[in-house]
Coordinates of C-alpha atoms in Angstrom, one line a residue:
Chain A
M1 CA -0.1 0.1 -0.1
A2 CA 1.6 3.6 -1.0
F3 CA -0.1 6.5 -0.1
F4 CA 0.5 9.7 -1.9
Q5 CA 2.9 8.0 -4.2
M6 CA 3.0 11.6 -6.2
K7 CA 4.7 13.4 -3.2
K8 CA 8.2 13.4 -4.8
M9 CA 7.1 14.4 -8.5
I10 CA 4.9 17.0 -6.4
L11 CA 7.9 18.5 -4.4
A12 CA 10.3 18.1 -7.1
W13 CA 8.1 20.5 -9.4
T14 CA 7.5 23.1 -6.6
F15 CA 11.4 24.4 -7.1
R16 CA 10.9 24.1 -11.0
T17 CA 9.9 27.0 -13.4
P18 CA 6.6 26.0 -15.0
V19 CA 6.5 24.5 -18.6
T20 CA 3.7 26.8 -19.9
T21 CA 4.5 30.2 -21.4
K22 CA 2.6 33.3 -21.1
Y23 CA 0.8 33.2 -24.5
P24 CA 0.1 35.6 -26.2
F25 CA 2.5 37.8 -24.6
E26 CA 5.1 35.5 -25.1
P27 CA 5.1 34.3 -28.6
R28 CA 5.2 30.4 -29.5
K29 CA 8.4 29.0 -30.4
I30 CA 8.5 28.0 -34.0
C31 CA 9.2 24.4 -34.5
P32 CA 11.5 24.2 -37.6
G33 CA 9.6 22.0 -40.2
S34 CA 6.3 22.9 -38.8
R35 CA 3.3 22.9 -41.5
G36 CA 1.8 26.1 -40.9
R37 CA 0.8 29.1 -43.2
L38 CA 1.1 29.0 -46.7
D39 CA 3.5 31.4 -48.3
I40 CA 3.9 32.4 -52.0
K41 CA 6.9 34.1 -53.9
I42 CA 4.8 35.7 -56.4
S43 CA 7.4 37.0 -58.7
D44 CA 8.5 33.3 -59.3
C45 CA 4.9 32.1 -59.9
I46 CA 4.2 31.2 -63.5
F47 CA 0.4 30.8 -63.0
C48 CA 0.4 27.2 -64.1
T49 CA -2.7 26.4 -61.9
L50 CA -1.6 23.1 -60.6
C51 CA -1.6 24.1 -57.4
A52 CA -5.1 24.9 -57.5
K53 CA -6.1 21.9 -59.4
R54 CA -4.4 19.5 -56.9
C55 CA -6.0 21.3 -53.7
P56 CA -7.9 18.8 -51.6
T57 CA -9.8 21.8 -50.2
Q58 CA -10.0 24.1 -53.1
A59 CA -8.4 26.7 -51.1
L60 CA -6.6 28.1 -54.1
N61 CA -7.8 29.8 -57.3
V62 CA -5.5 30.9 -59.8
D63 CA -6.3 33.6 -62.4
R64 CA -4.5 33.1 -65.5
T65 CA -5.6 36.1 -67.6
N66 CA -4.9 38.7 -64.7
K67 CA -1.9 37.1 -63.3
K68 CA -3.4 36.8 -60.0
W69 CA -3.2 33.9 -57.2
H70 CA -6.0 33.9 -54.4
I71 CA -6.0 32.0 -51.2
D72 CA -8.8 31.2 -48.6
R73 CA -6.7 30.8 -45.4
L74 CA -9.9 29.3 -43.7
R75 CA -10.1 26.5 -46.3
C76 CA -6.3 25.9 -46.2
I77 CA -5.6 22.9 -44.3
S78 CA -1.5 23.1 -44.8
C79 CA -1.4 19.7 -46.3
N80 CA 1.7 20.5 -48.3
C81 CA 0.3 19.1 -51.8
C82 CA 0.6 22.3 -53.6
V83 CA 4.3 22.7 -52.5
E84 CA 5.1 19.3 -53.6
V85 CA 3.3 19.8 -57.1
C86 CA 4.8 23.3 -57.7
P87 CA 7.0 23.2 -61.1
K88 CA 8.8 26.2 -60.0
K89 CA 9.0 25.7 -56.1
C90 CA 7.8 29.4 -55.3
L91 CA 5.4 27.8 -52.7
H92 CA 6.1 27.1 -49.0
L93 CA 4.7 26.6 -45.7
T94 CA 6.1 28.7 -43.1
G95 CA 6.2 27.8 -39.2
D96 CA 4.0 30.3 -37.9
H97 CA 0.2 29.5 -38.0
G98 CA -1.0 33.4 -38.8
I99 CA -3.5 35.3 -36.7
P100 CA -7.1 34.8 -36.2
T101 CA -9.3 36.6 -38.1
V102 CA -13.4 37.5 -38.0
T103 CA -14.1 37.5 -41.5
K104 CA -14.0 34.7 -44.2
D105 CA -11.7 36.7 -46.9
W106 CA -9.9 35.5 -50.1
E107 CA -6.5 36.9 -50.2
T108 CA -4.9 38.1 -53.5
F109 CA -1.1 38.1 -54.5
Chain B
M1 CA -36.5 -3.2 -4.3
G2 CA -36.5 0.5 -4.2
T3 CA -37.9 2.7 -6.9
R4 CA -36.3 2.7 -10.3
T5 CA -35.3 6.2 -11.7
I6 CA -34.0 7.2 -15.0
I7 CA -30.8 9.0 -15.0
P8 CA -29.6 10.5 -18.0
F9 CA -25.7 10.9 -18.7
G10 CA -24.7 13.1 -21.6
P11 CA -24.6 14.0 -24.4
Q12 CA -23.1 17.0 -22.6
H13 CA -21.1 15.9 -19.6
P14 CA -18.0 17.2 -17.5
V15 CA -15.9 14.4 -17.9
L16 CA -16.3 13.7 -21.5
P17 CA -16.4 16.5 -24.2
E18 CA -18.1 13.9 -26.7
P19 CA -21.6 13.3 -27.5
I20 CA -22.6 9.8 -26.2
H21 CA -25.8 9.9 -24.3
I22 CA -26.7 6.7 -21.7
D23 CA -29.8 6.6 -20.1
L24 CA -28.8 4.9 -16.7
V25 CA -32.0 2.8 -15.2
V26 CA -30.8 3.1 -11.2
E27 CA -32.1 1.6 -8.1
D28 CA -30.7 3.6 -5.3
E29 CA -27.5 4.1 -6.1
K30 CA -27.0 1.3 -8.0
V31 CA -27.2 1.0 -11.9
V32 CA -29.5 -1.7 -13.0
E33 CA -29.6 -1.1 -16.9
A34 CA -27.8 1.3 -19.4
V35 CA -29.6 2.0 -22.7
P36 CA -26.7 3.8 -25.0
S37 CA -27.7 6.1 -28.0
I38 CA -25.1 7.8 -30.3
G39 CA -25.3 9.7 -33.5
F40 CA -25.7 13.0 -32.2
I41 CA -23.0 14.1 -35.1
H42 CA -23.2 11.5 -37.7
R43 CA -21.0 13.0 -40.4
G44 CA -21.5 10.5 -43.5
L45 CA -17.8 10.6 -44.2
E46 CA -18.4 7.2 -45.6
R47 CA -20.1 8.4 -48.6
L48 CA -17.8 11.3 -49.4
V49 CA -15.8 8.6 -51.3
E50 CA -17.9 9.3 -53.9
K51 CA -17.2 12.9 -54.4
K52 CA -13.1 12.7 -53.8
D53 CA -10.5 10.7 -55.5
Y54 CA -9.2 7.9 -54.1
I55 CA -5.7 9.8 -53.5
E56 CA -7.5 12.9 -52.1
Y57 CA -9.3 10.9 -49.6
V58 CA -6.4 10.2 -47.2
Y59 CA -6.9 13.7 -45.9
V60 CA -10.4 12.9 -45.1
A61 CA -9.7 9.5 -43.5
E62 CA -7.0 11.0 -41.4
R63 CA -9.5 13.5 -40.1
I64 CA -12.1 10.8 -39.0
C65 CA -10.4 11.3 -35.5
G66 CA -8.3 13.8 -33.9
I67 CA -6.3 11.5 -31.6
C68 CA -5.5 8.2 -34.0
S69 CA -5.2 10.3 -37.1
F70 CA -2.0 9.2 -38.6
I71 CA -3.4 5.4 -38.3
H72 CA -6.6 5.9 -39.9
G73 CA -4.6 7.2 -42.9
Q74 CA -2.2 4.4 -42.8
T75 CA -5.0 1.9 -42.6
Y76 CA -6.9 3.9 -45.4
C77 CA -3.3 3.7 -47.4
Q78 CA -2.5 0.1 -46.6
G79 CA -6.1 -1.2 -47.7
V80 CA -5.8 0.7 -51.2
E81 CA -2.2 -0.6 -51.7
E82 CA -3.2 -4.1 -51.1
I83 CA -6.1 -3.6 -53.4
M84 CA -3.9 -2.2 -56.4
K85 CA -1.0 -4.5 -55.3
I86 CA 1.6 -1.6 -54.6
E87 CA 4.5 -2.5 -52.8
V88 CA 5.5 0.1 -50.4
P89 CA 9.5 0.7 -50.0
T90 CA 10.5 -0.7 -46.8
R91 CA 11.8 2.5 -45.1
A92 CA 8.5 3.8 -45.6
K93 CA 7.0 1.0 -43.7
Y94 CA 9.2 1.4 -41.2
L95 CA 8.4 5.2 -41.0
R96 CA 4.8 4.2 -40.6
T97 CA 5.4 2.1 -37.7
I98 CA 7.5 4.7 -36.0
W99 CA 4.7 7.3 -36.3
G100 CA 2.2 5.0 -35.5
E101 CA 3.6 3.9 -32.3
L102 CA 4.4 7.6 -31.3
S103 CA 0.7 8.4 -31.8
R104 CA -0.1 5.4 -29.5
I105 CA 2.1 6.9 -26.6
H106 CA 0.4 10.4 -27.3
S107 CA -3.1 8.8 -27.1
H108 CA -2.6 6.5 -24.2
L109 CA -1.0 9.6 -22.4
L110 CA -4.0 11.6 -23.2
W111 CA -6.0 8.6 -22.1
L112 CA -4.0 8.5 -18.7
G113 CA -4.6 12.4 -18.3
L114 CA -8.4 12.1 -18.8
M115 CA -8.8 9.2 -16.5
A116 CA -6.8 11.0 -13.7
D117 CA -9.3 13.8 -14.3
A118 CA -12.3 11.4 -14.2
F119 CA -11.7 10.3 -10.8
G120 CA -10.6 13.6 -9.3
F121 CA -6.9 13.5 -9.6
E122 CA -6.2 16.9 -11.0
S123 CA -2.3 17.2 -10.4
L124 CA -1.9 13.7 -12.0
F125 CA -3.9 14.8 -15.1
M126 CA -1.7 18.0 -15.3
H127 CA 1.4 16.0 -15.5
S128 CA 0.3 13.4 -18.0
W129 CA -0.5 16.0 -20.5
R130 CA 2.8 17.7 -19.9
V131 CA 4.7 14.5 -20.8
R132 CA 2.0 14.2 -23.7
E133 CA 3.2 18.0 -25.2
Q134 CA 6.7 16.6 -25.3
V135 CA 5.6 13.7 -27.4
L136 CA 3.4 16.1 -29.4
D137 CA 6.7 18.3 -30.0
L138 CA 8.5 15.0 -31.4
I139 CA 5.6 14.6 -34.1
E140 CA 5.5 18.3 -34.9
A141 CA 9.1 18.2 -35.6
T142 CA 9.1 15.0 -37.9
T143 CA 5.9 15.6 -39.7
G144 CA 5.0 19.0 -39.4
G145 CA 1.9 18.6 -37.7
R146 CA 0.7 18.0 -34.3
V147 CA -2.5 16.1 -34.6
I148 CA -2.9 15.8 -38.2
F149 CA 0.2 14.4 -39.3
G150 CA -0.5 14.3 -43.0
S151 CA 2.4 12.3 -43.5
C152 CA 1.3 8.9 -45.1
K153 CA 0.0 8.7 -48.5
V154 CA -0.8 6.0 -50.9
G155 CA 2.4 4.5 -52.1
G156 CA 4.6 5.3 -49.1
T157 CA 5.3 8.5 -47.0
R158 CA 5.6 12.0 -47.7
R159 CA 8.5 12.8 -45.3
D160 CA 11.5 11.0 -44.2
I161 CA 13.2 11.3 -40.9
P162 CA 17.0 12.2 -41.6
A163 CA 19.6 10.0 -39.7
E164 CA 20.3 13.1 -37.1
Q165 CA 16.4 14.2 -36.2
M166 CA 16.3 10.3 -35.7
S167 CA 19.2 10.3 -33.1
W168 CA 17.5 13.1 -31.9
L169 CA 14.3 11.8 -31.4
L170 CA 15.5 8.9 -29.5
A171 CA 17.4 10.9 -27.2
Q172 CA 14.0 12.7 -26.6
L173 CA 12.4 9.6 -26.0
E174 CA 14.7 8.6 -23.4
T175 CA 13.8 11.8 -21.3
V176 CA 9.8 10.8 -22.0
E177 CA 10.5 7.5 -21.0
K178 CA 11.8 8.5 -17.6
E179 CA 8.9 11.3 -16.9
M180 CA 6.5 8.4 -18.0
Q181 CA 7.6 6.2 -15.6
L182 CA 7.1 8.2 -12.8
I183 CA 3.4 9.1 -13.7
V184 CA 2.8 5.2 -14.3
D185 CA 4.1 4.3 -10.7
V186 CA 1.4 6.7 -9.8
F187 CA -1.5 4.8 -11.7
M188 CA -0.4 1.5 -10.8
N189 CA 0.9 1.9 -7.1
D190 CA -1.2 4.6 -5.5
N191 CA -3.6 3.5 -2.9
S192 CA -6.3 6.1 -4.0
V193 CA -6.0 5.3 -7.6
K194 CA -6.4 1.8 -7.1
H195 CA -9.4 2.3 -4.8
R196 CA -11.0 4.0 -7.6
L197 CA -10.1 1.1 -10.3
C198 CA -9.5 -2.3 -8.9
G199 CA -12.5 -4.8 -9.1
V200 CA -14.6 -2.0 -11.0
G201 CA -16.4 -3.2 -14.2
V202 CA -15.2 -6.6 -14.4
I203 CA -15.6 -8.3 -18.2
S204 CA -14.6 -11.7 -18.1
K205 CA -12.9 -13.4 -21.0
E206 CA -15.8 -15.1 -22.5
D207 CA -17.6 -12.0 -22.3
A208 CA -15.0 -9.7 -23.9
I209 CA -15.1 -12.1 -27.0
S210 CA -18.7 -12.9 -27.4
L211 CA -19.4 -8.9 -27.1
G212 CA -16.8 -8.3 -29.6
A213 CA -14.5 -5.8 -27.3
V214 CA -11.1 -4.7 -29.1
G215 CA -7.9 -3.4 -27.9
P216 CA -7.1 -2.8 -24.5
T217 CA -10.7 -3.3 -23.4
L218 CA -9.9 -7.2 -24.9
R219 CA -6.7 -7.7 -23.4
G220 CA -7.5 -6.4 -20.1
S221 CA -9.6 -9.5 -20.0
G222 CA -7.2 -11.6 -20.7
V223 CA -7.2 -12.2 -24.5
A224 CA -3.5 -11.5 -26.0
D225 CA -5.1 -10.3 -29.4
D226 CA -3.7 -7.4 -31.1
M227 CA -3.8 -6.7 -34.9
R228 CA -0.4 -5.9 -34.9
L229 CA 0.6 -9.4 -34.7
L230 CA -1.0 -9.5 -38.6
K231 CA 2.8 -8.0 -39.0
Y232 CA 1.3 -5.1 -41.3
A233 CA 4.1 -2.5 -41.8
A234 CA 7.2 -3.2 -40.2
F235 CA 5.9 -5.3 -37.2
G236 CA 7.0 -8.5 -39.3
N237 CA 10.7 -7.8 -38.3
L238 CA 10.4 -6.4 -35.0
D239 CA 10.1 -8.4 -31.7
F240 CA 6.7 -7.9 -30.3
Q241 CA 4.4 -9.7 -28.1
P242 CA 0.9 -8.2 -27.1
I243 CA 0.2 -7.2 -23.4
S244 CA -2.5 -8.6 -21.7
K245 CA -3.9 -8.9 -18.1
T246 CA -6.3 -11.3 -16.8
D247 CA -8.4 -9.2 -14.2
G248 CA -10.9 -7.7 -16.5
D249 CA -11.5 -4.8 -14.4
S250 CA -10.7 -1.0 -14.6
Y251 CA -7.3 -1.8 -12.9
S252 CA -6.0 -4.1 -15.6
R253 CA -7.5 -2.0 -18.6
C254 CA -5.1 0.9 -17.1
A255 CA -2.3 -1.4 -16.7
V256 CA -2.5 -2.6 -20.4
R257 CA -2.3 1.0 -21.5
C258 CA 0.5 1.6 -19.0
A259 CA 2.7 -1.3 -20.3
E260 CA 1.9 -0.5 -23.8
L261 CA 3.4 3.1 -23.4
F262 CA 6.9 1.3 -22.5
Q263 CA 6.2 -1.0 -25.4
S264 CA 5.8 1.5 -27.8
V265 CA 9.0 3.3 -27.0
D266 CA 10.7 -0.2 -27.3
L267 CA 9.4 -0.6 -31.0
I268 CA 10.6 2.8 -31.7
R269 CA 13.9 2.1 -30.7
Q270 CA 13.7 -1.2 -32.7
A271 CA 12.3 0.0 -35.7
A272 CA 14.8 3.1 -35.8
A273 CA 17.7 0.6 -35.4
K274 CA 16.7 -1.6 -38.2
M275 CA 15.3 1.0 -40.8
P276 CA 17.0 0.6 -44.0
E277 CA 18.2 3.6 -46.3
G278 CA 16.3 4.0 -49.7
E279 CA 13.1 5.5 -51.5
I280 CA 10.0 6.4 -49.1
A281 CA 7.6 6.7 -51.8
V282 CA 6.6 4.9 -55.0
K283 CA 4.4 6.4 -57.6
V284 CA 1.1 5.2 -58.2
T285 CA -0.5 4.9 -61.3
G286 CA -4.1 3.7 -62.4
N287 CA -7.1 3.1 -59.9
P288 CA -8.2 0.6 -57.2
D289 CA -10.2 -2.2 -58.7
G290 CA -11.2 -4.7 -55.9
E291 CA -12.0 -5.1 -52.4
F292 CA -10.2 -5.5 -49.4
F293 CA -11.0 -5.3 -45.5
S294 CA -8.0 -3.4 -44.0
R295 CA -7.3 -4.1 -39.8
V296 CA -4.9 -2.2 -38.1
E297 CA -4.4 -2.1 -34.2
Q298 CA -5.0 1.7 -33.1
P299 CA -4.6 2.8 -29.6
R300 CA -8.1 2.2 -28.9
G301 CA -8.5 -1.1 -30.5
E302 CA -9.1 -2.9 -34.0
V303 CA -10.2 -0.6 -36.6
V304 CA -11.8 -2.2 -39.8
Y305 CA -11.9 -0.8 -43.2
Y306 CA -14.4 -2.1 -46.2
I307 CA -12.6 -0.8 -49.4
K308 CA -13.9 -1.5 -52.5
G309 CA -13.1 0.1 -55.7
N310 CA -14.7 -0.4 -59.1
G311 CA -11.7 0.7 -61.5
T312 CA -12.5 4.5 -61.6
K313 CA -10.7 7.3 -59.4
N314 CA -13.5 7.3 -56.8
L315 CA -14.4 4.3 -54.6
T316 CA -17.6 2.4 -54.8
R317 CA -17.5 1.8 -50.9
F318 CA -15.6 3.1 -48.0
R319 CA -16.5 1.6 -44.6
A320 CA -15.1 2.3 -41.5
R321 CA -15.9 0.3 -38.0
T322 CA -13.9 2.1 -35.4
P323 CA -12.7 0.8 -31.8
T324 CA -15.1 2.7 -30.1
F325 CA -18.0 1.1 -32.0
A326 CA -17.2 -2.3 -30.9
N327 CA -16.4 -1.5 -27.4
V328 CA -20.1 -0.2 -26.8
P329 CA -21.8 -3.1 -26.2
P330 CA -18.9 -4.2 -23.6
L331 CA -19.4 -0.9 -21.9
V332 CA -23.1 -1.4 -21.6
K333 CA -22.3 -4.6 -20.0
M334 CA -20.3 -3.1 -17.5
L335 CA -22.5 -0.5 -16.4
A336 CA -25.0 -2.9 -15.5
G337 CA -24.4 -3.5 -11.7
C338 CA -22.3 -0.6 -11.2
E339 CA -22.4 2.0 -8.6
L340 CA -23.6 5.3 -10.2
A341 CA -20.3 6.9 -9.2
D342 CA -18.4 4.8 -11.0
V343 CA -20.5 5.6 -14.1
P344 CA -17.9 8.3 -15.6
V345 CA -14.6 6.2 -14.7
L346 CA -16.2 3.3 -16.7
V347 CA -17.3 5.2 -19.5
L348 CA -13.9 6.3 -19.9
T349 CA -12.0 3.0 -19.7
I350 CA -13.1 2.0 -23.2
D351 CA -11.4 5.2 -24.2
P352 CA -14.3 6.4 -26.2
C353 CA -13.9 8.4 -29.2
I354 CA -17.4 9.4 -30.3
S355 CA -16.3 11.3 -33.3
C356 CA -14.6 8.6 -34.6
T357 CA -17.2 6.4 -33.8
E358 CA -19.6 8.7 -35.9
R359 CA -17.8 8.8 -39.3
Chain C
M1 CA -0.3 -9.7 -48.9
I2 CA -1.2 -8.7 -45.2
E3 CA -3.5 -11.4 -44.5
E4 CA -5.9 -14.2 -46.4
Q5 CA -9.3 -13.3 -46.1
T6 CA -12.1 -16.0 -46.6
I7 CA -15.4 -14.9 -48.0
I8 CA -18.1 -17.3 -48.0
T9 CA -21.4 -16.9 -49.6
V10 CA -24.3 -17.8 -47.5
M11 CA -28.1 -17.8 -47.7
P12 CA -30.3 -15.0 -45.5
E13 CA -32.2 -18.2 -44.2
T14 CA -29.2 -20.1 -42.9
L15 CA -27.5 -17.0 -41.8
V16 CA -28.6 -17.3 -38.1
A17 CA -27.6 -21.2 -38.0
E18 CA -24.1 -20.2 -39.6
T19 CA -23.4 -17.6 -37.2
R20 CA -24.4 -19.9 -34.1
K21 CA -21.7 -22.1 -35.6
M22 CA -19.0 -19.5 -35.6
K23 CA -19.8 -18.5 -32.0
E24 CA -19.8 -22.3 -30.8
Q25 CA -16.0 -22.2 -32.3
G26 CA -15.3 -19.2 -30.4
Y27 CA -15.1 -16.6 -33.0
R28 CA -15.7 -12.9 -32.2
L29 CA -17.9 -10.6 -34.5
V30 CA -16.2 -8.1 -36.2
Q31 CA -18.6 -6.3 -38.0
I32 CA -21.6 -6.1 -40.0
C33 CA -21.3 -4.3 -43.3
V34 CA -23.7 -3.4 -46.1
T35 CA -22.3 -1.9 -49.5
R36 CA -24.8 -0.4 -52.1
L37 CA -24.0 -1.9 -55.7
G38 CA -26.5 -0.4 -58.1
E39 CA -29.7 -1.8 -57.3
E40 CA -28.4 -4.4 -54.6
L41 CA -27.2 -4.5 -51.3
Q42 CA -24.3 -6.7 -50.2
L43 CA -24.4 -7.3 -46.7
D44 CA -20.9 -8.9 -45.1
Y45 CA -21.1 -10.3 -41.7
T46 CA -17.4 -10.5 -40.6
F47 CA -16.0 -12.8 -37.6
D48 CA -12.2 -13.3 -36.4
L49 CA -10.6 -15.9 -34.4
N50 CA -6.9 -15.7 -33.4
R51 CA -6.4 -13.3 -36.4
K52 CA -8.2 -15.7 -39.0
F53 CA -10.5 -13.7 -41.0
V54 CA -13.9 -15.3 -42.0
N55 CA -16.5 -13.2 -43.9
F56 CA -20.2 -14.1 -44.6
R57 CA -21.6 -12.5 -47.8
F58 CA -25.1 -12.3 -49.3
M59 CA -27.3 -10.3 -51.4
Q60 CA -30.5 -8.4 -50.9
P61 CA -32.5 -5.8 -52.9
K62 CA -32.3 -2.2 -52.2
I63 CA -35.7 -1.4 -51.5
G64 CA -37.3 -4.1 -49.1
A65 CA -34.2 -5.7 -47.9
R66 CA -35.0 -7.8 -44.8
V67 CA -32.7 -10.1 -42.8
P68 CA -33.1 -12.1 -39.5
S69 CA -31.1 -10.7 -36.7
V70 CA -28.1 -12.1 -35.1
S71 CA -28.2 -10.2 -31.9
G72 CA -29.7 -13.5 -30.3
I73 CA -26.2 -15.2 -30.9
Y74 CA -24.0 -12.1 -30.5
W75 CA -25.7 -9.6 -28.5
C76 CA -23.5 -6.7 -29.7
A77 CA -24.5 -7.1 -33.1
F78 CA -27.4 -4.9 -32.1
T79 CA -25.3 -1.5 -32.8
Y80 CA -24.5 -3.0 -36.2
E81 CA -28.0 -3.8 -36.9
N82 CA -29.4 -0.4 -36.0
E83 CA -26.8 0.8 -38.1
I84 CA -27.8 -0.9 -41.0
S85 CA -31.4 -0.3 -40.3
D86 CA -30.9 3.2 -40.5
L87 CA -28.7 3.9 -43.0
F88 CA -29.5 1.6 -45.4
G89 CA -33.1 0.7 -44.6
V90 CA -32.5 -2.9 -44.0
Q91 CA -35.2 -4.5 -42.2
V92 CA -33.8 -6.5 -39.1
D93 CA -36.3 -9.1 -37.5
G94 CA -35.8 -9.5 -33.8
N95 CA -33.3 -7.2 -32.8
A96 CA -32.4 -7.5 -29.1
L97 CA -32.5 -3.6 -28.8
D98 CA -34.3 -1.9 -31.4
F99 CA -33.7 1.9 -31.5
K100 CA -36.7 1.9 -34.4
G101 CA -34.8 4.0 -36.5
N102 CA -33.5 6.5 -34.0
F103 CA -29.6 5.3 -33.6
Y104 CA -28.5 7.9 -35.7
K105 CA -30.2 11.3 -36.2
T106 CA -29.9 11.9 -39.7
A107 CA -31.8 14.8 -41.5
M108 CA -33.4 12.0 -44.4
K109 CA -34.1 8.7 -43.7
H110 CA -31.9 5.8 -45.3
P111 CA -29.2 8.3 -46.5
F112 CA -27.0 5.5 -47.6
I113 CA -29.4 4.3 -50.5
Q114 CA -30.2 7.6 -51.6
D115 CA -28.5 8.4 -54.9
A116 CA -25.9 11.2 -54.6
A117 CA -27.2 14.5 -54.8
P118 CA -25.8 16.4 -57.7
A119 CA -22.3 18.3 -57.1
P120 CA -22.8 21.9 -57.1
A121 CA -22.3 23.7 -60.3
A122 CA -20.5 26.4 -59.5
A123 CA -16.8 26.2 -57.6
P124 CA -16.7 27.7 -54.4
A125 CA -16.6 31.5 -54.3
K126 CA -14.3 33.0 -56.7
G127 CA -11.5 35.3 -55.1
G128 CA -12.0 38.5 -55.1
Q129 CA -11.1 40.7 -58.1

């Protein structure tokens, strides 16, 4: 019979700093390789529409004639699919996850 | 005989943030009968295969459940690969094994935390989830996602774990293992925990089989059945024996999960040592034509996918039988005859994932 | 090949007797699954003993499918039988715990035997110009 088996752990943690951070005052540490917000280097884009065709959630819309690239951030699931198919390698996922938003807008590049 | 009263449990209940409703017929403080009802959030994902092509559907399969997401994707991919006769590169099989076991560790730690919360041991809950956070960090660093791994695809995996990252992962696992030992020690030996778990909700070996229990619920009743013995992915090359306990009560279900934590760490070490170099994916051409029942062991038990293709890019039928669905009848059996105060603990011992069940 | 899967064709009339034989041998009921193939439904009853996979299969018409319940043998079959009667409209005779169509709360009756709604003509809202 062991009573209060946790005493050692609790005592040890009394003298340690907490593992939690003061988010949002202290931003989250970005983990390299994390799949976050989709970013485009628009100067390299050739508007081939491959990314929009392969996007599983139809979050991308590429306008060939007007040379515009649109994204719906709320639809995007950061699956890395467009990054893999891009022939010019102008797409990449950044480690941060963007800021909250209250409206559902298409972002245009 | 006292008067019988019906007490509703759920669909909103503090112990479980998921919608399962149980009508408890109680006599004084004893539960006499329990009638479950689910179906509050049926999503109809099984019919979505008619709209999405079979390669895109991996993303949907992964989102059936938020905890065993990777294994759902793996089950789906294995089923489609089996139909299309695709030979997955060996390295990809090892990678799938490693990620599958990482997700098992994080799921079991989540469950241990919820369990501690259910019997009112808040500090133990905090510590279980603190350790789980470290495992999630490992997952994020290797796959890019914390919950939805997104690293499994038909024909292999989408990411590789380079050698230096693998040694970092193993070093991190060492510290995680030490932390887990401290937590498991409390679960297994503390008097107050044992008081709530020992002898509660006993399911005999015969009952477990005839009620169709799967996973730790089945193994806690003394049946050493584990789908990993089918030797899918890399399990054929690893030293693996399923863990089972014979008592059949809540404590032995908890003990099975605790022991599986360390078994998973061991499996990851073995897989990392044996993983060969090479390709991680093969190119997939053509469409699936045929049928297969794909079975994989999830943290909660065996998941069964029925996949039927007809030679077009959309599958004819996709059916998922998730472990929680199979564990509902054993739960009903356990609840009959228990104390009303033990109901939340018993509902948790089957590790219910209702969103999973209502695909 | 991950595993050998035995698929046996049975008749709906002999289903209960065959299932009882499986129970006596110690098999566990894995699942009951219905697949719609055009105007027919394919019913699968899956059993497992020490990872030996056995599947019973038979066909039923899409409208007016009727099967005997196996919940007298495997009590746990009630969840699957309620599921197939709610989603596919299969009438199950003698279910041990019949929810009478209230197991799943769906907007339409028997959603899985309805023809798929036509895909929305327009793609999702186009990006701002």
